[in-house]
Tab-separated table of C-alpha atoms in Angstrom:
chain	number	residue	atom	x	y	z
A	366	UNK	CA	143.666	-147.147	9.125
A	367	UNK	CA	144.519	-143.856	9.582
A	368	UNK	CA	142.779	-142.157	12.832
A	369	UNK	CA	143.637	-139.287	15.356
A	370	UNK	CA	144.717	-140.465	19.096
A	371	UNK	CA	143.578	-138.486	22.020
A	372	UNK	CA	146.264	-138.270	24.554
A	373	UNK	CA	144.469	-137.394	27.649
A	374	UNK	CA	144.575	-140.169	29.694
A	375	UNK	CA	146.167	-143.658	30.162
A	376	UNK	CA	143.084	-145.651	28.296
A	377	UNK	CA	143.206	-143.051	25.338
A	378	UNK	CA	146.997	-143.958	24.554
A	379	UNK	CA	145.991	-147.341	23.194
A	380	UNK	CA	142.472	-147.045	22.161
A	381	UNK	CA	142.070	-145.347	18.946
A	382	UNK	CA	138.928	-143.029	17.963
A	383	UNK	CA	136.110	-144.539	15.955
A	384	UNK	CA	133.732	-142.378	14.193
A	385	UNK	CA	131.225	-144.280	11.976
A	386	UNK	CA	133.097	-144.543	8.829
A	387	UNK	CA	136.377	-145.917	11.099
A	388	UNK	CA	134.174	-148.672	13.192
A	389	UNK	CA	132.879	-149.617	9.657
A	390	UNK	CA	136.035	-149.845	7.978
A	391	UNK	CA	137.719	-151.631	10.909
A	392	UNK	CA	134.834	-154.237	10.903
A	393	UNK	CA	134.935	-154.992	7.442
A	394	UNK	CA	138.832	-155.487	7.465
A	395	UNK	CA	138.211	-157.819	10.445
A	396	UNK	CA	135.474	-159.868	8.511
A	397	UNK	CA	137.973	-159.862	5.326
A	398	UNK	CA	140.945	-161.181	7.387
A	399	UNK	CA	143.306	-158.281	6.366
A	400	UNK	CA	146.250	-157.366	8.167
A	401	UNK	CA	146.181	-153.580	8.908
A	402	UNK	CA	147.866	-151.175	11.522
A	403	UNK	CA	146.285	-148.072	13.279
A	404	UNK	CA	148.067	-144.736	12.454
A	405	UNK	CA	147.875	-141.021	13.083
A	406	UNK	CA	148.716	-138.312	11.524
A	407	UNK	CA	152.196	-137.929	12.684
A	408	UNK	CA	152.772	-141.649	11.777
A	409	UNK	CA	152.014	-140.393	8.034
A	410	UNK	CA	155.380	-138.531	7.755
A	411	UNK	CA	157.441	-141.831	9.239
A	412	UNK	CA	155.728	-144.160	6.274
A	413	UNK	CA	156.675	-141.617	3.685
A	414	UNK	CA	160.098	-141.635	5.124
A	415	UNK	CA	160.824	-145.348	5.268
A	416	UNK	CA	157.952	-147.031	3.842
A	417	UNK	CA	157.246	-148.897	7.147
A	418	UNK	CA	155.303	-148.396	10.339
A	419	UNK	CA	156.320	-150.620	13.320
A	420	UNK	CA	158.876	-152.579	11.285
A	421	UNK	CA	155.751	-153.551	8.601
A	422	UNK	CA	155.787	-152.474	4.708
A	423	UNK	CA	152.648	-150.261	4.293
A	424	UNK	CA	150.930	-150.830	0.509
A	425	UNK	CA	147.806	-149.395	1.333
A	426	UNK	CA	146.599	-146.056	3.465
A	427	UNK	CA	143.037	-145.479	3.948
A	428	UNK	CA	141.737	-142.110	5.701
A	429	UNK	CA	138.098	-141.421	7.140
A	430	UNK	CA	136.132	-138.579	5.029
A	431	UNK	CA	137.886	-135.478	6.442
A	432	UNK	CA	136.809	-131.805	5.848
A	433	UNK	CA	140.202	-130.607	7.089
A	434	UNK	CA	143.891	-131.950	6.750
A	435	UNK	CA	147.095	-130.548	7.835
A	436	UNK	CA	149.398	-129.667	5.283
A	437	UNK	CA	152.216	-132.149	6.305
A	438	UNK	CA	150.068	-134.773	6.339
A	439	UNK	CA	149.065	-134.218	2.922
A	440	UNK	CA	152.609	-133.654	1.514
A	441	UNK	CA	153.256	-137.074	3.252
A	442	UNK	CA	150.049	-138.726	1.193
A	443	UNK	CA	151.492	-137.345	-1.948
A	444	UNK	CA	154.861	-138.678	-1.453
A	445	UNK	CA	153.477	-142.048	-0.764
A	446	UNK	CA	151.257	-142.063	-3.623
A	447	UNK	CA	153.946	-141.025	-6.057
A	448	UNK	CA	156.085	-143.657	-4.252
A	449	UNK	CA	153.088	-146.181	-5.279
A	450	UNK	CA	151.435	-146.941	-2.209
A	451	UNK	CA	147.675	-146.997	-2.591
A	452	UNK	CA	145.721	-143.931	-0.792
A	453	UNK	CA	142.237	-143.876	-0.414
A	454	UNK	CA	139.662	-141.804	1.349
A	455	UNK	CA	136.761	-143.094	2.561
A	456	UNK	CA	133.391	-141.159	1.064
A	457	UNK	CA	134.936	-137.709	0.572
A	458	UNK	CA	137.803	-135.834	0.186
A	459	UNK	CA	138.914	-133.295	2.262
A	460	UNK	CA	138.709	-129.517	0.883
A	461	UNK	CA	140.461	-127.176	3.637
A	462	UNK	CA	144.171	-126.618	4.565
A	463	UNK	CA	144.267	-126.600	8.431
A	464	UNK	CA	147.047	-124.153	8.715
A	465	UNK	CA	146.050	-121.397	6.235
A	466	UNK	CA	142.133	-122.455	6.119
A	467	UNK	CA	142.391	-122.105	2.047
A	468	UNK	CA	140.152	-124.416	0.148
A	469	UNK	CA	141.966	-127.650	-1.453
A	470	UNK	CA	140.936	-129.147	-4.932
A	471	UNK	CA	141.997	-132.621	-4.790
A	472	UNK	CA	139.862	-134.453	-7.118
A	473	UNK	CA	141.660	-135.912	-9.926
A	474	UNK	CA	144.500	-136.284	-7.583
A	475	UNK	CA	143.517	-138.979	-4.799
A	476	UNK	CA	140.270	-140.931	-4.855
A	477	UNK	CA	137.266	-141.214	-2.699
A	478	UNK	CA	135.401	-144.217	-2.620
A	479	UNK	CA	133.142	-145.995	0.151
A	480	UNK	CA	134.309	-148.039	2.569
A	481	UNK	CA	133.478	-151.453	1.132
A	482	UNK	CA	135.293	-150.730	-1.957
A	483	UNK	CA	138.360	-149.293	-0.064
A	484	UNK	CA	138.461	-153.069	1.733
A	485	UNK	CA	137.526	-155.037	-1.401
A	486	UNK	CA	140.130	-153.362	-3.429
A	487	UNK	CA	143.227	-155.639	-4.162
A	488	UNK	CA	146.240	-154.570	-2.759
A	489	UNK	CA	148.668	-152.484	-4.715
A	490	UNK	CA	150.384	-154.347	-7.783
A	491	UNK	CA	153.540	-155.751	-7.372
A	492	UNK	CA	156.121	-153.217	-6.693
A	493	UNK	CA	157.708	-151.777	-10.260
A	494	UNK	CA	160.754	-149.276	-10.708
A	495	UNK	CA	159.994	-145.730	-11.005
A	496	UNK	CA	161.651	-143.533	-13.398
A	497	UNK	CA	163.648	-140.699	-11.311
A	498	UNK	CA	164.944	-139.109	-14.509
A	499	UNK	CA	165.221	-139.537	-18.354
A	500	UNK	CA	162.798	-141.559	-20.745
A	501	UNK	CA	160.224	-143.635	-19.100
A	502	UNK	CA	161.852	-147.084	-18.761
A	503	UNK	CA	159.519	-150.109	-19.715
A	504	UNK	CA	159.715	-153.106	-17.450
A	505	UNK	CA	158.311	-156.652	-17.112
A	506	UNK	CA	158.632	-158.922	-13.917
A	507	UNK	CA	158.998	-162.747	-14.358
A	508	UNK	CA	159.514	-165.427	-11.522
A	509	UNK	CA	162.444	-167.691	-12.094
A	510	UNK	CA	162.271	-171.129	-11.513
A	511	UNK	CA	163.835	-170.976	-8.278
A	512	UNK	CA	161.242	-168.526	-7.070
A	513	UNK	CA	163.148	-165.076	-7.255
A	514	UNK	CA	161.671	-162.306	-8.891
A	515	UNK	CA	163.279	-160.923	-12.331
A	516	UNK	CA	162.671	-157.229	-13.502
A	517	UNK	CA	163.682	-156.592	-17.500
A	518	UNK	CA	164.062	-152.880	-17.711
A	519	UNK	CA	164.122	-151.153	-20.915
A	520	UNK	CA	165.262	-147.951	-22.177
A	521	UNK	CA	163.750	-147.008	-25.406
A	522	UNK	CA	165.170	-143.264	-25.454
A	523	UNK	CA	168.216	-141.582	-26.579
A	524	UNK	CA	169.501	-140.642	-23.177
A	525	UNK	CA	170.037	-142.697	-20.209
A	526	UNK	CA	167.282	-143.211	-17.324
A	527	UNK	CA	167.841	-143.474	-13.838
A	528	UNK	CA	165.095	-145.715	-12.112
A	529	UNK	CA	164.731	-146.962	-8.321
A	530	UNK	CA	162.241	-149.549	-6.877
A	531	UNK	CA	160.331	-147.641	-4.067
A	532	UNK	CA	160.322	-148.931	-0.383
A	533	UNK	CA	163.635	-151.452	-1.399
A	534	UNK	CA	165.426	-152.451	1.105
A	535	UNK	CA	169.312	-153.405	1.260
A	536	UNK	CA	168.865	-156.910	0.287
A	537	UNK	CA	171.199	-158.468	-2.277
A	538	UNK	CA	170.404	-158.768	-6.268
A	539	UNK	CA	172.186	-159.629	-9.296
A	540	UNK	CA	172.144	-157.326	-12.128
A	541	UNK	CA	172.698	-158.642	-15.646
A	542	UNK	CA	174.028	-156.177	-18.839
A	543	UNK	CA	172.993	-158.823	-21.938
A	544	UNK	CA	174.461	-155.949	-23.974
A	545	UNK	CA	178.201	-156.393	-22.508
A	546	UNK	CA	177.770	-159.469	-20.768
A	547	UNK	CA	178.569	-158.012	-17.409
A	548	UNK	CA	177.208	-159.488	-14.123
A	549	UNK	CA	177.645	-157.498	-11.078
A	550	UNK	CA	176.189	-158.300	-7.216
A	551	UNK	CA	174.272	-155.006	-5.949
A	552	UNK	CA	172.050	-153.602	-2.932
A	553	UNK	CA	168.244	-153.562	-4.244
A	554	UNK	CA	168.427	-149.783	-2.721
A	555	UNK	CA	169.941	-148.062	-5.173
A	556	UNK	CA	169.441	-145.915	-7.981
A	557	UNK	CA	169.819	-147.911	-11.287
A	558	UNK	CA	171.158	-146.252	-14.594
A	559	UNK	CA	169.937	-148.098	-17.671
A	560	UNK	CA	171.479	-146.787	-20.681
A	561	UNK	CA	169.747	-145.514	-23.699
A	562	UNK	CA	168.209	-147.990	-26.001
A	563	UNK	CA	169.378	-150.853	-23.991
A	564	UNK	CA	167.886	-153.303	-21.257
A	565	UNK	CA	169.161	-154.756	-18.106
A	566	UNK	CA	168.178	-157.695	-16.168
A	567	UNK	CA	167.993	-157.512	-12.187
A	568	UNK	CA	167.121	-160.564	-10.188
A	569	UNK	CA	166.331	-160.077	-6.488
A	570	UNK	CA	167.395	-162.416	-3.856
A	571	UNK	CA	164.013	-162.955	-2.054
């Protein structure tokens, strides 16, 4: 839940500033039993860089209805949305760049929903690999008998593809290439190359 903070006195360092929309969101999240953190505009840059805030993985960001938005905050939100984070504005989208004063056209790029809808929308789907270059990789996710996550990544194209799992950490995983029969131990937070016309299995040690 993103809100600005006042920094003028001791109490305001720890108390978020609420408008009516933010207070409604806050109350509904408590009623729904959802876990959430407060963030300010500066935190968005950190979340975009690491995918985390205060050590917690961030899957959804809800912003109050704004008229004006800072360009660095907008850039961070675009990066997070591209990485698969659910980014929502409550009630309305911002339409003015705070630095230049220029008009923004964000409809179609971001979504504005009611506070009730924002709180009730399920969290983002299970993380999926993002294609960084080459043909779009098709993928399926399974759960093994010992409760590990297993991805099958298929490249249907004629050139190799490079993919990455957004927000992945350095945990170990097993890569299986059924074409060559090779099995390797890797770190999850890396770029993966999927050869043209082939598929690979990636089993995550959870």
